[in-house]
Short mmCIF file of C-alpha atoms and ligand atoms in Angstrom, two decimals:
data_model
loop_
_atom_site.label_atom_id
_atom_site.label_comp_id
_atom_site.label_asym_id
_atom_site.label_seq_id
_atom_site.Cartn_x
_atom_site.Cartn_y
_atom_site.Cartn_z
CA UNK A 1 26.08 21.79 -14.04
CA UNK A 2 29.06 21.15 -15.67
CA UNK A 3 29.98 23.87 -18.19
CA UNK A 4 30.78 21.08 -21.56
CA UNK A 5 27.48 19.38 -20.87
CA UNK A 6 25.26 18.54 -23.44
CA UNK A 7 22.51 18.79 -20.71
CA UNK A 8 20.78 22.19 -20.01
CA UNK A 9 18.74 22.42 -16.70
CA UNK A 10 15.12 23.15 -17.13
CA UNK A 11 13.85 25.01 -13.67
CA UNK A 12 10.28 25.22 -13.19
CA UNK A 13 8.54 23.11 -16.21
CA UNK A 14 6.67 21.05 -13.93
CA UNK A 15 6.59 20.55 -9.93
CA UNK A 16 9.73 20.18 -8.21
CA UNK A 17 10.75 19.79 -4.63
CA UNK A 18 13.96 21.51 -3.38
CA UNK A 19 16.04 18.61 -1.70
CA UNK A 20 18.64 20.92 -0.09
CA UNK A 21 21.99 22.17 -1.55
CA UNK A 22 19.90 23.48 -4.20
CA UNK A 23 19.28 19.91 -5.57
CA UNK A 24 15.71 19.75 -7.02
CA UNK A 25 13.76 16.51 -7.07
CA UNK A 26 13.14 15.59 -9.96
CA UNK A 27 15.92 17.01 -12.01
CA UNK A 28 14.73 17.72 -15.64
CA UNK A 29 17.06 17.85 -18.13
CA UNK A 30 17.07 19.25 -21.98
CA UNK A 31 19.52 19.09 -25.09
CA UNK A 32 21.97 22.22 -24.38
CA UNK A 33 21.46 23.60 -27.84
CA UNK A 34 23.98 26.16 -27.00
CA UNK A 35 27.03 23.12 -27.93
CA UNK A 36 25.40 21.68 -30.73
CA UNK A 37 22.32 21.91 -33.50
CA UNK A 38 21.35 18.90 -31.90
CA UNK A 39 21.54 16.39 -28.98
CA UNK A 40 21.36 12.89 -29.30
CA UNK A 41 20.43 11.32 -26.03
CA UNK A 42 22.44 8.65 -26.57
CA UNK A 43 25.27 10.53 -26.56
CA UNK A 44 24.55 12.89 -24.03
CA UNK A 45 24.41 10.45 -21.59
CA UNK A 46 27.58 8.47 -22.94
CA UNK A 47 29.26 11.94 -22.32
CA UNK A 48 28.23 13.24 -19.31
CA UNK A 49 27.56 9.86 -17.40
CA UNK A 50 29.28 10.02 -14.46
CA UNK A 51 27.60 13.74 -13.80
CA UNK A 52 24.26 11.92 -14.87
CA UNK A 53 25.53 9.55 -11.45
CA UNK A 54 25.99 12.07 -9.29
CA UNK A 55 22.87 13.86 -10.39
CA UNK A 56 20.59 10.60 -9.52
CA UNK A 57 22.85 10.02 -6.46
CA UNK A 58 21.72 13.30 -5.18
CA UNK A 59 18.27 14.09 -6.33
CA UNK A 60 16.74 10.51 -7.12
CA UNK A 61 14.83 11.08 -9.91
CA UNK A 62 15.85 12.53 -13.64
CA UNK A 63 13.48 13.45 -16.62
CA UNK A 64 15.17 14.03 -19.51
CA UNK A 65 12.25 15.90 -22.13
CA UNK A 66 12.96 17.37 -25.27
CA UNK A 67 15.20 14.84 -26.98
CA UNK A 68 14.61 12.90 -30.43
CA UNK A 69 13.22 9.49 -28.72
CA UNK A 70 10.34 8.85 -30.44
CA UNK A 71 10.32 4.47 -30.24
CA UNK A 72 10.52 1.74 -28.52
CA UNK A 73 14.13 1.30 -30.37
CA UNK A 74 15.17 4.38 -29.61
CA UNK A 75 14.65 4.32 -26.02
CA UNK A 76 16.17 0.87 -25.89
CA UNK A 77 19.36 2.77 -27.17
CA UNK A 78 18.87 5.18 -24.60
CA UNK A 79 18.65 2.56 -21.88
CA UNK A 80 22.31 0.17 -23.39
CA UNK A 81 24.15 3.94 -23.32
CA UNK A 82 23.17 4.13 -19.84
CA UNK A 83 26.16 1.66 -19.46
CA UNK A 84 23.52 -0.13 -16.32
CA UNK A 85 23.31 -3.82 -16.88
CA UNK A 86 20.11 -5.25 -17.99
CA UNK A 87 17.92 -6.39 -14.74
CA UNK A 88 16.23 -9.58 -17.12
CA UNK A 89 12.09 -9.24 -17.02
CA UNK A 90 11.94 -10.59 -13.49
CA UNK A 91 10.73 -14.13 -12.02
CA UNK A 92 8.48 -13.25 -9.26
CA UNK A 93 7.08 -9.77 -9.97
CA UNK A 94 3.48 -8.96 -9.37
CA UNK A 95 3.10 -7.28 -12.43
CA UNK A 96 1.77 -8.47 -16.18
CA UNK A 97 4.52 -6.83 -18.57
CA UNK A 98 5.05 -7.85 -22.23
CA UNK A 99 8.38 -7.43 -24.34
CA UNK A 100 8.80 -5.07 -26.58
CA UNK A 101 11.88 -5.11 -28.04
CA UNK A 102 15.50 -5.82 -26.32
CA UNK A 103 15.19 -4.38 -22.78
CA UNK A 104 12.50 -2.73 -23.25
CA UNK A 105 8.68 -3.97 -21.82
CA UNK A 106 5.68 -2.40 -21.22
CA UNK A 107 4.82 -0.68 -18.04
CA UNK A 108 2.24 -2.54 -15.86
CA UNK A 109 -0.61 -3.42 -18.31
CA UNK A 110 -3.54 -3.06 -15.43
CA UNK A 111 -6.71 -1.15 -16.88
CA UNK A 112 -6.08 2.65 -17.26
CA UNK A 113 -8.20 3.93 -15.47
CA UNK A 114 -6.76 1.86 -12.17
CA UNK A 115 -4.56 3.58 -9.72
CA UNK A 116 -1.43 2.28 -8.93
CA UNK A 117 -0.38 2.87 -5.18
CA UNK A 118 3.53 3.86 -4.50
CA UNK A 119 5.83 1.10 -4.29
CA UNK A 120 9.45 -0.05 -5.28
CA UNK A 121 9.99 -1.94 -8.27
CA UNK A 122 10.19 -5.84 -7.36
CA UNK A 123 10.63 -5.26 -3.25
CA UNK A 124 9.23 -8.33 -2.31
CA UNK A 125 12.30 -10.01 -3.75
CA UNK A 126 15.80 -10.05 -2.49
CA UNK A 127 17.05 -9.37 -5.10
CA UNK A 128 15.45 -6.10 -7.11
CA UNK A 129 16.67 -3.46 -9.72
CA UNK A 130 18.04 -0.52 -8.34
CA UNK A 131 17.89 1.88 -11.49
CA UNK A 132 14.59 1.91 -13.10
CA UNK A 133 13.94 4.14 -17.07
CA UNK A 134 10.37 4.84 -17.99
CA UNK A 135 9.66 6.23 -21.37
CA UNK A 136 6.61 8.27 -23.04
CA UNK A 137 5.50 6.41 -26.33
CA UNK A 138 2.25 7.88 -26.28
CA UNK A 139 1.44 10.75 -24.13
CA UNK A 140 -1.96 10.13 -22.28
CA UNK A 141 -4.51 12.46 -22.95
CA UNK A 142 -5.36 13.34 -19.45
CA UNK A 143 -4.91 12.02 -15.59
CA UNK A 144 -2.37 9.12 -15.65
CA UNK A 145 0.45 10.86 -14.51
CA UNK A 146 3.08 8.69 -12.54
CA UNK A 147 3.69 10.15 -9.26
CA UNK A 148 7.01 9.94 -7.74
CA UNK A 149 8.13 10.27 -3.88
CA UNK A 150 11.22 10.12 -1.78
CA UNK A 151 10.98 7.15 0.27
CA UNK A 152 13.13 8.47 3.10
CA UNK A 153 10.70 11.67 3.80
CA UNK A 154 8.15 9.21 3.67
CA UNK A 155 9.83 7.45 6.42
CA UNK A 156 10.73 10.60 8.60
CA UNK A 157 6.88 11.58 8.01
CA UNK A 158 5.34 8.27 9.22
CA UNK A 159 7.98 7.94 12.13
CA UNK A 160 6.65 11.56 13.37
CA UNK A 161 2.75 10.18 12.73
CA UNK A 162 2.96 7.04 14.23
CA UNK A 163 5.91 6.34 16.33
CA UNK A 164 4.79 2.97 17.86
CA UNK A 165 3.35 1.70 14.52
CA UNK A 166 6.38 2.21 12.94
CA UNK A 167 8.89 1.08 15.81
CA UNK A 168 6.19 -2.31 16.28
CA UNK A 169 6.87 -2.62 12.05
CA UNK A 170 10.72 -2.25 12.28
CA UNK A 171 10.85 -5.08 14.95
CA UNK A 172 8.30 -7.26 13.68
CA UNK A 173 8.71 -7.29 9.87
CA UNK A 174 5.57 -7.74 7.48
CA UNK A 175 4.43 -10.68 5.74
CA UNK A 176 2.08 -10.00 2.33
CA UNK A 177 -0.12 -12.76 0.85
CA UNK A 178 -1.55 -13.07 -2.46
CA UNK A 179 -3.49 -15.07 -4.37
CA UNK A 180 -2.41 -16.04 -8.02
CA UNK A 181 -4.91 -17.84 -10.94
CA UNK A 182 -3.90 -20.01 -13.52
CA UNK A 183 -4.52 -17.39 -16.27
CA UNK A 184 -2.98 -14.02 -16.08
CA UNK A 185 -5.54 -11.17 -15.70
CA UNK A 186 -4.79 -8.04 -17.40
CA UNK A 187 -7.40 -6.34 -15.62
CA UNK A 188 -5.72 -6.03 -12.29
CA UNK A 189 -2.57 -4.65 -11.52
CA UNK A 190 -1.35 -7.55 -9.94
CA UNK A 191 -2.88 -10.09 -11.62
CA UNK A 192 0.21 -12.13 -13.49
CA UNK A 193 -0.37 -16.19 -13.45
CA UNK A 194 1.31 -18.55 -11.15
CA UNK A 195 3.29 -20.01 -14.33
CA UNK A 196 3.91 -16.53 -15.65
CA UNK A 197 4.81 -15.01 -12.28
CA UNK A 198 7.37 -18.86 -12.33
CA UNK A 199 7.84 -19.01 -15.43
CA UNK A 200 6.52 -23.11 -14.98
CA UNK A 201 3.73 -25.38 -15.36
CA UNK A 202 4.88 -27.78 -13.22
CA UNK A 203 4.12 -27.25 -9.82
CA UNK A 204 7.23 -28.22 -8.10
CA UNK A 205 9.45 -25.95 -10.19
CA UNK A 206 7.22 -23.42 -8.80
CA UNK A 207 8.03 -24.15 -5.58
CA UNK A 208 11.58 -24.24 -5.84
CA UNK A 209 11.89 -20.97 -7.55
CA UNK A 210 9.36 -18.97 -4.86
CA UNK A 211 11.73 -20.68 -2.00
CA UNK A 212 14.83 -19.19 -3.25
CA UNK A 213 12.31 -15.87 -3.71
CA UNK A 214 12.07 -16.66 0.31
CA UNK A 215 8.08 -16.70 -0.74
CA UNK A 216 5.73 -20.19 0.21
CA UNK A 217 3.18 -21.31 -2.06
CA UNK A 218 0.11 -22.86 -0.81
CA UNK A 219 -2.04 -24.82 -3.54
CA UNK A 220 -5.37 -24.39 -4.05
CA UNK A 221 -8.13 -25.32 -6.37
CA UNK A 222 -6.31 -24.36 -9.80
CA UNK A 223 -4.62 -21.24 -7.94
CA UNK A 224 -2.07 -20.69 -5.21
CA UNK A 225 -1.33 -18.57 -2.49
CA UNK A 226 2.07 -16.47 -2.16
CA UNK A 227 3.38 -15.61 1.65
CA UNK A 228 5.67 -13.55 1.58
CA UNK A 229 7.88 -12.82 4.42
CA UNK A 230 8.52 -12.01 7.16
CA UNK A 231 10.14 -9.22 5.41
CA UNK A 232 11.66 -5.66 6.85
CA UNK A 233 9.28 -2.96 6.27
CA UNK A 234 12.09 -0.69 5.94
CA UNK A 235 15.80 -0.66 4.64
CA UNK A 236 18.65 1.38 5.29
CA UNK A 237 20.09 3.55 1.95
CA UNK A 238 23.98 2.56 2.71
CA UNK A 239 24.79 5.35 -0.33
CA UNK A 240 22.88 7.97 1.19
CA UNK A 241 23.11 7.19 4.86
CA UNK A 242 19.55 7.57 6.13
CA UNK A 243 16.79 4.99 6.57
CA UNK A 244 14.03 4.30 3.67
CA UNK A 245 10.45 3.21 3.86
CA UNK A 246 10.37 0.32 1.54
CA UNK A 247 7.43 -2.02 2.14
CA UNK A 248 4.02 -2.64 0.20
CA UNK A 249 1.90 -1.31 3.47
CA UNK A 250 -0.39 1.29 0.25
CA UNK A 251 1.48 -0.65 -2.59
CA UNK A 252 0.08 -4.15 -1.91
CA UNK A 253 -2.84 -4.26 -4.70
CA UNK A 254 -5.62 -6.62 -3.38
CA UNK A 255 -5.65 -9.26 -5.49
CA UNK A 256 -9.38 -10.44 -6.84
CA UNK A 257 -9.03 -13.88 -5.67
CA UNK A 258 -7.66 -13.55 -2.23
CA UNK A 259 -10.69 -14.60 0.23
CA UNK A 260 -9.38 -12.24 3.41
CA UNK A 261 -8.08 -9.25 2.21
CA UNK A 262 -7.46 -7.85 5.48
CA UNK A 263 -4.61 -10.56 5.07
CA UNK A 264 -3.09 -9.21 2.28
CA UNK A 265 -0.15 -7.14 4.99
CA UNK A 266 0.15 -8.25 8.22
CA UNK A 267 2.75 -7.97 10.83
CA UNK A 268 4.89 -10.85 11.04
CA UNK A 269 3.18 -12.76 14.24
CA UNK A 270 -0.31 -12.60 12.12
CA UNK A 271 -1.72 -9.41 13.96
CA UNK A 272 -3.42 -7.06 11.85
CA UNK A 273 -2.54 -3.99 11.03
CA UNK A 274 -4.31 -1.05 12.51
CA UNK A 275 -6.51 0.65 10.00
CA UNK A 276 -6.33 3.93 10.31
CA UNK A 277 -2.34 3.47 8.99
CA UNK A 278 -2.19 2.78 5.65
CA UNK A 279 -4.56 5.50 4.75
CA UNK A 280 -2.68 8.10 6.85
CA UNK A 281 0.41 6.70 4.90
CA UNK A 282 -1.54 7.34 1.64
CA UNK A 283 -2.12 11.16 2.79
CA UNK A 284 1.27 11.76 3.68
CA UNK A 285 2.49 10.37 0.01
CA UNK A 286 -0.51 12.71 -1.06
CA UNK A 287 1.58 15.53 0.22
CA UNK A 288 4.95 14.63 -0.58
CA UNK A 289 4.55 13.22 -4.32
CA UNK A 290 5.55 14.89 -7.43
CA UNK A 291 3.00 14.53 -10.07
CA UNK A 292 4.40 13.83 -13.49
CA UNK A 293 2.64 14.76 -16.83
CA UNK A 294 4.20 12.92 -19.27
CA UNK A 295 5.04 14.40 -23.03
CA UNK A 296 5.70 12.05 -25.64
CA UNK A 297 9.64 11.27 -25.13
CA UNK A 298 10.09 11.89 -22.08
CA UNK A 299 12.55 9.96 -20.25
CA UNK A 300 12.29 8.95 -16.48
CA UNK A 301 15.49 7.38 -14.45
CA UNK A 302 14.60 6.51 -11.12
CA UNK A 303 16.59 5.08 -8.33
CA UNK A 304 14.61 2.18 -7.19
CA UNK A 305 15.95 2.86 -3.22
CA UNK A 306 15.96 6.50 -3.28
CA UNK A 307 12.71 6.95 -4.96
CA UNK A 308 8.63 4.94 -4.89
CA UNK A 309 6.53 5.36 -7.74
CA UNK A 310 3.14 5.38 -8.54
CA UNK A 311 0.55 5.60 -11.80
CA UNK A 312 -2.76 8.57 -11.01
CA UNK A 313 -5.87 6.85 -13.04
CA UNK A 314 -6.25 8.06 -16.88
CA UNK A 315 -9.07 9.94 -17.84
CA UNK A 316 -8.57 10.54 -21.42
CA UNK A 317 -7.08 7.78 -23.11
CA UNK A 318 -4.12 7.28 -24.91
CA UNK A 319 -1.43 6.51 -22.87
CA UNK A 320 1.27 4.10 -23.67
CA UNK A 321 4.87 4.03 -21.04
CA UNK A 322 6.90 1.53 -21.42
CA UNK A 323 9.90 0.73 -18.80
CA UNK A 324 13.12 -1.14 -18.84
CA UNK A 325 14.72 -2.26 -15.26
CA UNK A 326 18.58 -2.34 -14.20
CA UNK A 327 20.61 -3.95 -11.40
FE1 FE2 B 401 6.12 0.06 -10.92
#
């Protein structure tokens, strides 16, 4: 820590992992009160942001609780003194997000009470944010926590598990279908419109923006289907020099309107996958996850390589997170 920050280290608030070099995963973060009466976020990170990089280089994942951000306004500010450019709300995302103000949208509006498996922000795309904020508006009652795992211990783990799976998926690629409705459906976590997910009515617009997405549509009665792929199931973390899993084999929600879900991942000749994988995959994310209870203000900065995410059901309602994405 460096001795002038306006950041004090909080050890042993919530569930960490140790990440080596006695880096802990996530690192949480509090106003140093020892400086100053008080700590303006803002500022903080303005201050100390090229620690702040080297913090998130090495550990991932930051929480930053116990600082005055109490809006949706405030945590905008939070996000522009970041310095990160603004990753606009994204053609092409799965997701059904609404604006709040500037940067700032909601998290994924599926039901509550719906798990949301681990995945990377946007990684379907070629082209995806690679910083990602999450902040506490309203801080759910119970369950809902948003779980958080490194993806290259997921990667070692599943290598180690299931050797030829994993070598067959790094030759082959994967290729994801879904099915998307004319309306967007709030009630699933994947269940964003054609024209919302293309930000079009017209069907040929559609078609040009999912090409340059590297994603084919196929029309049907009112909806369409989305193939993605063939896409690498994993990627290699140039900054950190090791090899990440970053593919939707838990993440990929089944859509309500696609007739085959066994199609929804396949490898990229059309063979299925095995299906004892994907819930060994789950386990081993079982094990490895951080579980995050979120207090009203708190903070998240992810690195969208580095680091999957995913949302436990609620139980006690309210819960309100809203998230703002950076390139
Ligand atoms: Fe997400």
């Amino acid at each position: 820590m460096a001795e002038e920050s306006l950041f004090h280290e909080v050890v042993g608030l919530l569930p960490q992992q140790n990440c080596g070099d006695g880096v802990l995963f996530p690192v949480v973060l509090s106003p140093n009160l020892t400086l100053a009466k008080t700590v303006k976020l803002t500022e903080a990170i303005k201050v100390n942001r090229s620690w702040l990089d080297s913090i998130l280089h090495r550990s991932g994942a930051i929480l930053f609780r116990g600082f005055d951000v109490s809006s949706a306004s405030d945590f905008n500010e939070v996000v522009e003194s970041s310095g990160y450019e603004n990753f606009c709300h994204p053609i092409g995302g799965a997701a059904y997000r609404t604006k709040v103000v500037g940067r700032v949208y909601t998290a994924n509006e599926a039901p509550p009470d719906q798990n949301i498996p681990f995945h990377h922000e946007m990684s379907h795309a070629p082209v995806f944010p690679s910083k990602l904020f999450f902040f506490c508006e309203e801080q759910p009652g119970s369950g809902g926590e948003t779980c958080i795992a490194l993806s290259h211990v997921i990667y070692e783990r599943m290598k180690q598990k299931h050797p030829k799976f994993v070598e067959e998926m790094e030759e082959k690629g994967l290729i994801y279908s879904r099915v998307l409705g004319e309306e967007s459906d709030p009630s699933s976590p994947v269940g964003r419109s054609w024209m919302d997910t293309f930000t079009t009515d017209k069907k040929a617009i559609a078609e040009e923006r999912a090409a340059k997405l590297r994603m084919k549509l196929e029309w049907m009665d009112g909806a369409v289907r989305v193939i993605m792929g063939p896409m690498p199931a994993f990627k290699y973390d140039e900054v950190r020099n090791r090899k990440i899993w970053f593919n939707g084999l838990v993440g990929e929600m089944k859509d309500k309107l696609n007739d085959d879900p066994s199609k929804a991942v396949m490898f990229s000749d059309g063979k299925p996958l095995p299906t004892d994988v994907p819930s060994d995959c789950a386990k081993i994310f079982d094990e490895e996850c951080v579980a995050l209870q979120w207090q009203k203000g708190d903070v998240l900065l992810l690195d969208n390589l580095a680091v999957m995410h995913s949302r436990r059901p609620l139980i006690t309602q309210p819960r309100r997170v809203l998230a703002s994405f950076c390139k």
